[in-house]
mmCIF file of C-alpha atoms and ligand atoms in Angstrom:
data_model
loop_
_atom_site.group_PDB
_atom_site.id
_atom_site.type_symbol
_atom_site.label_atom_id
_atom_site.label_comp_id
_atom_site.label_asym_id
_atom_site.label_seq_id
_atom_site.Cartn_x
_atom_site.Cartn_y
_atom_site.Cartn_z
ATOM 1 C CA MET A 1 115.066 83.948 120.464
ATOM 2 C CA ALA A 2 117.601 86.160 118.231
ATOM 3 C CA SER A 3 119.956 84.353 116.236
ATOM 4 C CA PRO A 4 123.427 85.844 116.660
ATOM 5 C CA MET A 5 123.920 88.855 114.506
ATOM 6 C CA SER A 6 127.208 90.306 113.718
ATOM 7 C CA LYS A 7 128.049 93.919 114.300
ATOM 8 C CA PRO A 8 129.069 94.484 110.695
ATOM 9 C CA GLU A 9 125.632 93.255 109.583
ATOM 10 C CA ILE A 10 123.882 95.800 111.764
ATOM 11 C CA GLU A 11 126.176 98.628 110.649
ATOM 12 C CA THR A 12 125.389 97.689 106.785
ATOM 13 C CA ALA A 13 121.858 97.574 107.590
ATOM 14 C CA ALA A 14 122.019 101.150 109.363
ATOM 15 C CA ARG A 15 124.058 102.376 106.339
ATOM 16 C CA LEU A 16 121.435 101.024 103.819
ATOM 17 C CA LEU A 17 118.654 102.945 105.845
ATOM 18 C CA LEU A 18 120.904 106.232 105.714
ATOM 19 C CA ALA A 19 121.230 105.764 101.887
ATOM 20 C CA GLY A 20 117.380 105.483 101.497
ATOM 21 C CA GLU A 21 117.120 101.703 101.096
ATOM 22 C CA LEU A 22 114.693 99.369 102.760
ATOM 23 C CA VAL A 23 115.695 96.979 105.558
ATOM 24 C CA ALA A 24 113.495 94.386 107.124
ATOM 25 C CA PHE A 25 114.024 93.652 110.758
ATOM 26 C CA PRO A 26 112.514 91.517 113.506
ATOM 27 C CA THR A 27 110.598 92.982 116.290
ATOM 28 C CA GLU A 28 108.904 91.091 119.249
ATOM 29 C CA THR A 29 105.616 91.453 117.468
ATOM 30 C CA VAL A 30 106.063 90.723 113.680
ATOM 31 C CA TYR A 31 108.830 91.747 111.278
ATOM 32 C CA GLY A 32 109.058 95.215 109.927
ATOM 33 C CA LEU A 33 109.901 96.833 106.664
ATOM 34 C CA GLY A 34 112.046 99.728 107.658
ATOM 35 C CA ALA A 35 112.953 102.928 105.955
ATOM 36 C CA ASP A 36 114.399 106.233 107.222
ATOM 37 C CA ALA A 37 111.454 107.997 108.576
ATOM 38 C CA ALA A 38 112.847 111.319 107.740
ATOM 39 C CA ASN A 39 113.424 110.504 104.169
ATOM 40 C CA PRO A 40 110.072 110.771 101.962
ATOM 41 C CA ALA A 41 111.648 109.028 98.982
ATOM 42 C CA ALA A 42 112.731 105.936 101.295
ATOM 43 C CA VAL A 43 109.202 106.002 102.787
ATOM 44 C CA ALA A 44 107.717 105.986 99.330
ATOM 45 C CA LYS A 45 109.619 102.744 98.583
ATOM 46 C CA VAL A 46 107.841 101.104 101.495
ATOM 47 C CA PHE A 47 104.532 101.768 100.069
ATOM 48 C CA ALA A 48 105.607 100.486 96.697
ATOM 49 C CA ALA A 49 107.121 97.444 97.980
ATOM 50 C CA LYS A 50 103.768 96.614 100.123
ATOM 51 C CA GLY A 51 101.342 97.840 97.485
ATOM 52 C CA ARG A 52 99.914 99.956 100.294
ATOM 53 C CA PRO A 53 97.619 102.992 99.728
ATOM 54 C CA SER A 54 99.650 106.061 100.431
ATOM 55 C CA ASP A 55 97.279 107.586 102.853
ATOM 56 C CA HIS A 56 97.731 104.783 105.336
ATOM 57 C CA PRO A 57 100.220 106.012 107.990
ATOM 58 C CA LEU A 58 103.457 104.114 109.201
ATOM 59 C CA ILE A 59 104.520 103.567 112.733
ATOM 60 C CA VAL A 60 107.961 105.297 113.598
ATOM 61 C CA HIS A 61 110.256 103.039 115.572
ATOM 62 C CA LEU A 62 112.672 104.680 117.974
ATOM 63 C CA ALA A 63 115.656 103.268 120.040
ATOM 64 C CA ASP A 64 114.248 104.839 123.306
ATOM 65 C CA ALA A 65 111.598 107.139 124.705
ATOM 66 C CA GLY A 66 114.175 109.919 124.893
ATOM 67 C CA GLN A 67 113.579 110.515 121.218
ATOM 68 C CA LEU A 68 109.779 111.088 121.724
ATOM 69 C CA GLU A 69 110.178 114.857 121.546
ATOM 70 C CA ALA A 70 111.902 114.815 118.353
ATOM 71 C CA TRP A 71 108.907 113.357 116.703
ATOM 72 C CA ALA A 72 105.834 114.321 118.727
ATOM 73 C CA ARG A 73 104.664 117.535 120.523
ATOM 74 C CA ASP A 74 102.311 118.558 123.332
ATOM 75 C CA ILE A 75 103.195 114.938 124.853
ATOM 76 C CA PRO A 76 100.573 114.266 127.545
ATOM 77 C CA GLN A 77 101.590 112.822 130.818
ATOM 78 C CA ALA A 78 99.760 109.556 130.009
ATOM 79 C CA ALA A 79 102.190 109.088 127.170
ATOM 80 C CA SER A 80 105.190 109.405 129.361
ATOM 81 C CA LEU A 81 103.751 107.104 131.900
ATOM 82 C CA LEU A 82 102.878 104.312 129.388
ATOM 83 C CA ALA A 83 106.225 104.780 127.624
ATOM 84 C CA ALA A 84 108.090 104.450 130.823
ATOM 85 C CA HIS A 85 106.101 101.381 131.788
ATOM 86 C CA PHE A 86 105.712 99.533 128.431
ATOM 87 C CA TRP A 87 108.651 100.411 126.311
ATOM 88 C CA PRO A 88 110.593 98.640 124.899
ATOM 89 C CA GLY A 89 107.454 96.728 124.088
ATOM 90 C CA PRO A 90 104.302 95.931 121.872
ATOM 91 C CA LEU A 91 102.585 99.425 122.318
ATOM 92 C CA THR A 92 102.277 102.059 119.692
ATOM 93 C CA LEU A 93 101.373 105.614 120.760
ATOM 94 C CA ILE A 94 99.521 107.935 118.404
ATOM 95 C CA LEU A 95 100.494 111.511 119.379
ATOM 96 C CA LYS A 96 100.505 114.935 117.752
ATOM 97 C CA ARG A 97 103.350 115.147 115.462
ATOM 98 C CA GLN A 98 106.238 117.442 115.095
ATOM 99 C CA PRO A 99 105.952 119.544 112.044
ATOM 100 C CA ASN A 100 109.264 118.041 110.551
ATOM 101 C CA VAL A 101 107.664 114.338 110.307
ATOM 102 C CA PRO A 102 107.267 113.827 106.689
ATOM 103 C CA ASP A 103 103.394 113.628 105.387
ATOM 104 C CA ALA A 104 104.659 110.419 103.642
ATOM 105 C CA VAL A 105 104.849 108.708 107.044
ATOM 106 C CA THR A 106 101.680 110.204 108.735
ATOM 107 C CA GLY A 107 99.592 109.897 105.677
ATOM 108 C CA GLY A 108 98.972 113.665 105.922
ATOM 109 C CA GLN A 109 97.389 113.388 109.409
ATOM 110 C CA ASP A 110 98.437 115.532 112.141
ATOM 111 C CA THR A 111 99.451 112.695 114.226
ATOM 112 C CA VAL A 112 102.204 110.183 114.325
ATOM 113 C CA GLY A 113 102.480 106.545 115.626
ATOM 114 C CA LEU A 114 105.522 105.829 117.838
ATOM 115 C CA ARG A 115 107.018 102.928 119.503
ATOM 116 C CA VAL A 116 110.184 101.332 120.861
ATOM 117 C CA PRO A 117 110.173 97.651 119.855
ATOM 118 C CA ASN A 118 111.424 95.006 122.267
ATOM 119 C CA HIS A 119 113.955 93.092 120.341
ATOM 120 C CA PRO A 120 117.706 93.047 120.426
ATOM 121 C CA LEU A 121 118.271 93.341 116.831
ATOM 122 C CA ALA A 122 115.739 95.949 116.372
ATOM 123 C CA LEU A 123 117.275 98.121 119.118
ATOM 124 C CA ALA A 124 120.736 97.552 118.016
ATOM 125 C CA LEU A 125 119.745 98.620 114.291
ATOM 126 C CA LEU A 126 117.906 101.804 115.602
ATOM 127 C CA ARG A 127 120.816 102.724 118.020
ATOM 128 C CA THR A 128 123.373 102.299 115.174
ATOM 129 C CA PHE A 129 121.143 104.090 112.676
ATOM 130 C CA ALA A 130 120.961 107.097 115.033
ATOM 131 C CA GLU A 131 124.877 107.032 115.630
ATOM 132 C CA THR A 132 125.578 106.756 112.060
ATOM 133 C CA GLY A 133 123.928 110.075 111.589
ATOM 134 C CA GLY A 134 120.398 108.980 110.700
ATOM 135 C CA SER A 135 117.141 110.760 111.880
ATOM 136 C CA GLY A 136 116.899 108.018 114.699
ATOM 137 C CA GLY A 137 113.315 107.133 113.446
ATOM 138 C CA VAL A 138 112.604 104.083 111.358
ATOM 139 C CA ALA A 139 109.273 104.094 109.596
ATOM 140 C CA ALA A 140 108.140 100.354 109.362
ATOM 141 C CA PRO A 141 104.863 98.702 108.787
ATOM 142 C CA SER A 142 104.587 94.934 108.989
ATOM 143 C CA ALA A 143 106.763 93.507 105.956
ATOM 144 C CA ASN A 144 103.907 91.775 104.057
ATOM 145 C CA ARG A 145 102.131 92.728 101.119
ATOM 146 C CA PHE A 146 99.113 94.996 101.896
ATOM 147 C CA GLY A 147 96.060 93.100 103.335
ATOM 148 C CA ARG A 148 98.118 89.931 103.794
ATOM 149 C CA ILE A 149 99.319 88.069 106.770
ATOM 150 C CA SER A 150 102.054 89.801 108.926
ATOM 151 C CA PRO A 151 105.488 87.953 108.734
ATOM 152 C CA THR A 152 106.774 86.205 111.875
ATOM 153 C CA THR A 153 109.960 84.924 110.510
ATOM 154 C CA ALA A 154 112.752 86.180 107.993
ATOM 155 C CA GLU A 155 111.743 83.539 105.498
ATOM 156 C CA HIS A 156 108.030 84.874 105.535
ATOM 157 C CA VAL A 157 109.509 88.225 104.504
ATOM 158 C CA ARG A 158 111.775 86.794 101.879
ATOM 159 C CA SER A 159 109.051 84.831 100.346
ATOM 160 C CA GLU A 160 106.779 87.702 100.153
ATOM 161 C CA LEU A 161 108.995 90.714 99.359
ATOM 162 C CA GLY A 162 112.044 89.047 98.192
ATOM 163 C CA GLU A 163 114.181 91.417 95.935
ATOM 164 C CA LYS A 164 112.115 94.572 97.077
ATOM 165 C CA VAL A 165 114.133 94.776 100.201
ATOM 166 C CA ALA A 166 117.869 95.418 100.187
ATOM 167 C CA LEU A 167 118.447 93.256 103.547
ATOM 168 C CA VAL A 168 116.443 91.168 105.853
ATOM 169 C CA LEU A 169 117.986 90.867 109.423
ATOM 170 C CA ASP A 170 116.944 87.409 110.638
ATOM 171 C CA GLY A 171 116.150 87.340 114.251
ATOM 172 C CA GLY A 172 114.310 84.057 114.435
ATOM 173 C CA PRO A 173 110.538 83.723 115.004
ATOM 174 C CA CYS A 174 108.933 86.638 116.735
ATOM 175 C CA GLY A 175 107.925 86.225 120.367
ATOM 176 C CA VAL A 176 104.542 87.991 120.418
ATOM 177 C CA GLY A 177 103.486 87.072 117.094
ATOM 178 C CA ILE A 178 100.703 89.586 116.474
ATOM 179 C CA GLU A 179 100.970 93.411 115.923
ATOM 180 C CA SER A 180 101.329 95.958 118.645
ATOM 181 C CA THR A 181 98.347 97.481 120.674
ATOM 182 C CA ILE A 182 97.712 100.894 119.081
ATOM 183 C CA LEU A 183 96.462 103.506 121.494
ATOM 184 C CA ASP A 184 95.589 107.034 120.324
ATOM 185 C CA LEU A 185 96.423 109.858 122.792
ATOM 186 C CA SER A 186 96.194 112.590 120.378
ATOM 187 C CA GLY A 187 92.805 113.736 121.418
ATOM 188 C CA LEU A 188 93.890 114.328 125.144
ATOM 189 C CA PRO A 189 92.891 116.192 127.257
ATOM 190 C CA GLU A 190 89.546 116.917 125.600
ATOM 191 C CA ALA A 191 88.976 113.314 124.440
ATOM 192 C CA GLY A 192 90.084 110.053 126.232
ATOM 193 C CA PRO A 193 92.487 107.459 125.032
ATOM 194 C CA ARG A 194 91.197 105.273 122.377
ATOM 195 C CA LEU A 195 92.180 101.661 121.400
ATOM 196 C CA LEU A 196 92.774 101.617 117.503
ATOM 197 C CA ARG A 197 94.141 98.056 117.424
ATOM 198 C CA PRO A 198 94.047 95.447 120.496
ATOM 199 C CA GLY A 199 97.317 93.657 121.175
ATOM 200 C CA ALA A 200 99.424 91.944 123.663
ATOM 201 C CA ILE A 201 99.131 95.017 125.910
ATOM 202 C CA SER A 202 95.422 94.901 127.077
ATOM 203 C CA PRO A 203 93.197 97.825 128.008
ATOM 204 C CA GLU A 204 93.298 96.595 131.587
ATOM 205 C CA ALA A 205 97.013 96.821 131.656
ATOM 206 C CA ILE A 206 96.820 100.373 130.238
ATOM 207 C CA ALA A 207 94.174 101.486 132.646
ATOM 208 C CA ALA A 208 96.356 100.185 135.562
ATOM 209 C CA VAL A 209 98.925 102.558 134.507
ATOM 210 C CA ILE A 210 96.937 105.777 133.527
ATOM 211 C CA GLY A 211 93.889 105.157 135.403
ATOM 212 C CA VAL A 212 91.833 105.539 132.354
ATOM 213 C CA THR A 213 90.354 102.539 130.467
ATOM 214 C CA PRO A 214 90.594 103.305 126.583
ATOM 215 C CA GLN A 215 87.633 103.452 124.548
ATOM 216 C CA GLU A 216 87.173 100.298 122.463
ATOM 217 C CA PRO A 217 87.443 100.321 118.851
ATOM 218 C CA GLY A 218 84.443 100.227 116.504
ATOM 219 C CA SER A 219 83.531 103.813 117.200
ATOM 220 C CA THR A 220 83.143 106.437 114.366
ATOM 221 C CA ALA A 221 85.598 108.714 113.021
ATOM 222 C CA ALA A 222 88.670 106.425 113.633
ATOM 223 C CA PRO A 223 91.711 107.824 111.754
ATOM 224 C CA ARG A 224 92.811 105.479 108.921
ATOM 225 C CA ALA A 225 94.500 102.519 110.299
ATOM 226 C CA SER A 226 94.845 99.530 107.839
ATOM 227 C CA GLY A 227 95.034 97.109 110.717
ATOM 228 C CA THR A 228 91.490 98.395 111.510
ATOM 229 C CA LEU A 229 89.985 97.456 108.022
ATOM 230 C CA ALA A 230 87.390 94.735 108.412
ATOM 231 C CA ALA A 231 89.275 92.501 105.884
ATOM 232 C CA HIS A 232 92.900 92.306 106.837
ATOM 233 C CA TYR A 233 95.569 89.593 107.765
ATOM 234 C CA ALA A 234 93.971 87.310 105.265
ATOM 235 C CA PRO A 235 95.069 84.068 103.667
ATOM 236 C CA SER A 236 93.810 83.239 100.109
ATOM 237 C CA THR A 237 91.879 80.185 101.361
ATOM 238 C CA ASP A 238 88.444 80.483 102.553
ATOM 239 C CA MET A 239 88.206 80.693 106.365
ATOM 240 C CA LYS A 240 85.304 80.073 108.819
ATOM 241 C CA ILE A 241 84.983 80.207 112.723
ATOM 242 C CA VAL A 242 83.410 76.931 113.918
ATOM 243 C CA ALA A 243 82.096 75.943 117.273
ATOM 244 C CA ARG A 244 84.248 72.969 118.626
ATOM 245 C CA ASP A 245 81.093 70.676 118.790
ATOM 246 C CA ARG A 246 80.361 71.279 115.089
ATOM 247 C CA LEU A 247 83.812 70.635 113.803
ATOM 248 C CA LEU A 248 83.383 66.905 113.302
ATOM 249 C CA ASP A 249 80.172 67.335 111.174
ATOM 250 C CA LEU A 250 81.749 69.788 109.050
ATOM 251 C CA LEU A 251 84.772 67.700 108.426
ATOM 252 C CA SER A 252 82.741 64.758 107.375
ATOM 253 C CA ALA A 253 80.598 66.990 105.115
ATOM 254 C CA TYR A 254 83.802 68.105 103.524
ATOM 255 C CA ARG A 255 84.996 64.417 103.231
ATOM 256 C CA HIS A 256 81.837 63.188 101.657
ATOM 257 C CA SER A 257 81.919 65.973 98.940
ATOM 258 C CA GLY A 258 85.496 65.426 98.079
ATOM 259 C CA ARG A 259 86.550 68.759 99.418
ATOM 260 C CA ARG A 260 89.528 69.392 101.667
ATOM 261 C CA CYS A 261 89.113 71.182 105.043
ATOM 262 C CA ALA A 262 91.810 71.852 107.658
ATOM 263 C CA VAL A 263 91.260 72.687 111.276
ATOM 264 C CA LEU A 264 93.196 75.436 112.960
ATOM 265 C CA ALA A 265 92.505 74.101 116.625
ATOM 266 C CA HIS A 266 93.699 74.972 120.103
ATOM 267 C CA SER A 267 92.437 71.729 121.642
ATOM 268 C CA GLN A 268 92.981 67.980 121.003
ATOM 269 C CA PRO A 269 91.200 66.310 118.074
ATOM 270 C CA PRO A 270 88.028 64.806 119.474
ATOM 271 C CA GLN A 271 88.832 61.342 117.934
ATOM 272 C CA ALA A 272 92.072 59.624 117.020
ATOM 273 C CA GLY A 273 93.332 59.357 113.424
ATOM 274 C CA MET A 274 91.312 62.354 112.064
ATOM 275 C CA PRO A 275 91.655 62.086 108.329
ATOM 276 C CA HIS A 276 92.089 65.694 107.738
ATOM 277 C CA ALA A 277 94.684 68.082 108.749
ATOM 278 C CA TRP A 278 94.295 69.154 112.380
ATOM 279 C CA ARG A 279 96.644 71.882 113.077
ATOM 280 C CA LEU A 280 97.099 72.333 116.814
ATOM 281 C CA LEU A 281 98.162 75.720 118.335
ATOM 282 C CA PRO A 282 98.752 76.316 122.024
ATOM 283 C CA ALA A 283 95.812 76.507 124.307
ATOM 284 C CA ASP A 284 96.845 79.723 125.890
ATOM 285 C CA SER A 285 96.242 82.945 124.232
ATOM 286 C CA ALA A 286 99.922 84.152 124.196
ATOM 287 C CA GLY A 287 101.207 81.015 122.665
ATOM 288 C CA TYR A 288 98.308 80.851 120.120
ATOM 289 C CA ALA A 289 99.130 84.313 119.088
ATOM 290 C CA ARG A 290 102.823 83.543 118.758
ATOM 291 C CA GLU A 291 102.227 80.610 116.213
ATOM 292 C CA LEU A 292 99.000 81.926 114.573
ATOM 293 C CA TYR A 293 100.273 83.590 111.533
ATOM 294 C CA ALA A 294 102.937 81.012 110.604
ATOM 295 C CA ALA A 295 100.203 78.497 110.938
ATOM 296 C CA LEU A 296 97.834 80.467 108.882
ATOM 297 C CA ARG A 297 100.695 80.652 106.084
ATOM 298 C CA GLU A 298 101.311 76.998 106.136
ATOM 299 C CA LEU A 299 97.605 75.913 105.857
ATOM 300 C CA ASP A 300 97.271 78.485 103.090
ATOM 301 C CA LYS A 301 100.134 76.874 101.278
ATOM 302 C CA ALA A 302 98.434 73.466 101.729
ATOM 303 C CA ARG A 303 95.616 74.646 99.206
ATOM 304 C CA MET A 304 92.657 73.374 101.286
ATOM 305 C CA ASP A 305 89.164 74.407 100.248
ATOM 306 C CA LEU A 306 88.559 75.612 103.669
ATOM 307 C CA ILE A 307 90.335 76.560 107.007
ATOM 308 C CA ALA A 308 87.955 75.827 109.756
ATOM 309 C CA VAL A 309 89.187 77.847 112.993
ATOM 310 C CA GLU A 310 87.973 76.165 116.127
ATOM 311 C CA ALA A 311 86.210 78.939 118.108
ATOM 312 C CA ILE A 312 88.363 80.568 120.851
ATOM 313 C CA PRO A 313 87.351 81.495 124.337
ATOM 314 C CA ASP A 314 85.278 84.683 124.758
ATOM 315 C CA THR A 315 87.480 86.023 127.476
ATOM 316 C CA PRO A 316 89.462 89.322 127.616
ATOM 317 C CA ASP A 317 92.957 87.763 127.112
ATOM 318 C CA TRP A 318 91.813 86.448 123.721
ATOM 319 C CA ALA A 319 90.535 89.698 122.449
ATOM 320 C CA ALA A 320 93.534 90.551 120.310
ATOM 321 C CA VAL A 321 93.459 87.045 118.782
ATOM 322 C CA ALA A 322 89.606 87.217 118.143
ATOM 323 C CA ASP A 323 90.265 90.742 116.418
ATOM 324 C CA ARG A 324 92.885 89.148 114.062
ATOM 325 C CA LEU A 325 90.879 86.006 113.370
ATOM 326 C CA SER A 326 87.612 87.943 112.507
ATOM 327 C CA ARG A 327 89.680 90.345 110.000
ATOM 328 C CA ALA A 328 91.398 87.171 108.632
ATOM 329 C CA VAL A 329 87.906 85.359 108.092
ATOM 330 C CA CYS A 330 86.571 88.603 106.491
ATOM 331 C CA GLY A 331 89.419 89.004 103.917
ATOM 332 C CA ALA A 332 90.019 85.157 103.425
ATOM 333 C CA GLY A 333 89.796 83.942 99.781
ATOM 334 C CA GLU A 334 89.793 87.328 98.204
ATOM 335 C CA GLN A 335 92.736 87.263 95.594
ATOM 336 C CA ASP A 336 93.724 90.945 95.350
ATOM 337 C CA GLU A 337 96.895 91.414 93.305
ATOM 338 C CA THR A 338 97.906 94.656 94.765
HETATM 339 O O1 TXA B 401 103.845 95.534 115.950
HETATM 340 C C1 TXA B 401 103.552 96.451 114.974
HETATM 341 O O2 TXA B 401 102.933 97.505 115.326
HETATM 342 C C2 TXA B 401 104.361 96.252 113.746
HETATM 343 C C3 TXA B 401 105.809 96.284 113.972
HETATM 344 C C4 TXA B 401 106.585 96.145 112.726
HETATM 345 O O3 TXA B 401 106.116 97.295 114.719
HETATM 346 N N1 TXA B 401 104.089 97.157 112.737
HETATM 347 C C5 TXA B 401 102.760 97.214 112.179
HETATM 348 O O4 TXA B 401 102.836 98.193 111.226
HETATM 349 O O5 TXA B 401 101.915 96.538 112.514
HETATM 350 P P1 TXA B 401 101.492 98.451 110.215
HETATM 351 O O6 TXA B 401 101.829 99.509 109.288
HETATM 352 O O7 TXA B 401 101.381 97.126 109.567
HETATM 353 O O8 TXA B 401 100.398 98.724 111.048
HETATM 354 C C6 TXA B 401 100.328 99.942 111.766
HETATM 355 C C7 TXA B 401 99.054 100.504 112.027
HETATM 356 C C8 TXA B 401 98.318 100.729 110.675
HETATM 357 O O9 TXA B 401 97.044 100.215 110.885
HETATM 358 C C9 TXA B 401 98.252 102.339 110.637
HETATM 359 O O10 TXA B 401 97.246 102.750 109.780
HETATM 360 C C10 TXA B 401 98.323 102.736 112.032
HETATM 361 O O11 TXA B 401 99.218 101.888 112.735
HETATM 362 N N2 TXA B 401 98.879 104.025 112.338
HETATM 363 C C11 TXA B 401 100.145 104.461 112.065
HETATM 364 N N3 TXA B 401 100.196 105.802 112.273
HETATM 365 C C12 TXA B 401 98.968 106.280 112.676
HETATM 366 C C13 TXA B 401 98.306 107.539 113.022
HETATM 367 N N4 TXA B 401 99.001 108.602 112.994
HETATM 368 N N5 TXA B 401 97.054 107.421 113.301
HETATM 369 C C14 TXA B 401 96.267 106.339 113.354
HETATM 370 N N6 TXA B 401 96.753 105.058 113.122
HETATM 371 C C15 TXA B 401 97.970 105.091 112.648
HETATM 372 MG MG1 MG B 402 100.317 95.519 108.789
#
């Protein structure tokens, strides 16, 4: 998956972080826009580059679970169990923060999001950064403009953030393709674990490790999390979810009125020689997730009047994809210039 990356390039990246610059890097989920998490001025550059409101907290990436205590306090046993089981991997834990974690990272909240990404380049960067004298924590949101589609290739990052980033490490396309599962453990033991964002690590997989099923999102009083805004991950083309048996009618209606509609599908076209773009994604949820964002970017570029998304199965393994699609549909077509 990762393209070969020379040691000097990793060292350069670590030095740039240490100097307060921004470095974009691949993770197994999406590309991150990294800054030294202990340097508020560097973290401020992340918000400026993304056009993100400053009260939205960032995830701090660590080289290994051994660094947890430097960033979090009162760590519950559930967190240690999950870290041992899923890290490195696509799970972010929200824990009570250490007092030294800058407000710029946490959005002023008393909690901090932490994860160890499962990507050789990310891990090499995090280790080298710690060894070069850095804080060991790299604050990194997804490397896209606020509200837009997360990048899953280095090219996506360059085209969207360009000169705002000192360096983009290229690790090829991301293997998971959608953002990490976010689990809030900061209310333990009084309040149970809460799932703030679904991802590749399912509530069932979490329950199998800690014996408690996290409460699903949608509940009141959720902490600020931009991935939990109704409109997010959105292309600028209008989007709609359409049942498979209604796709053909929709396509012909568009054709007859001279408008262009592309289909984002996971099953074969119902008839040969479809006149409109039929963008076929893998039929399994993991494969679909891996290619989803790149396909949305591609269809967005084609300047269609509508992206019709073939309705996906209503089963637990599709929950994270369903979440991203519904947010994309909600935000689609809005041309914010932030
Ligand atoms: O897979 C991922 O998580 C990627 C890669 C780069 O690691 N990162 C990512 O970051 O998706 P971002 O900033 O786009 O989304 C992180 C989410 C945001 O919704 C943020 O509000 C939430 O995590 N978050 C971070 N710290 C939090 C905290 N202390 N409490 C509640 N939510 C938090
Ligand atoms: Mg994001």
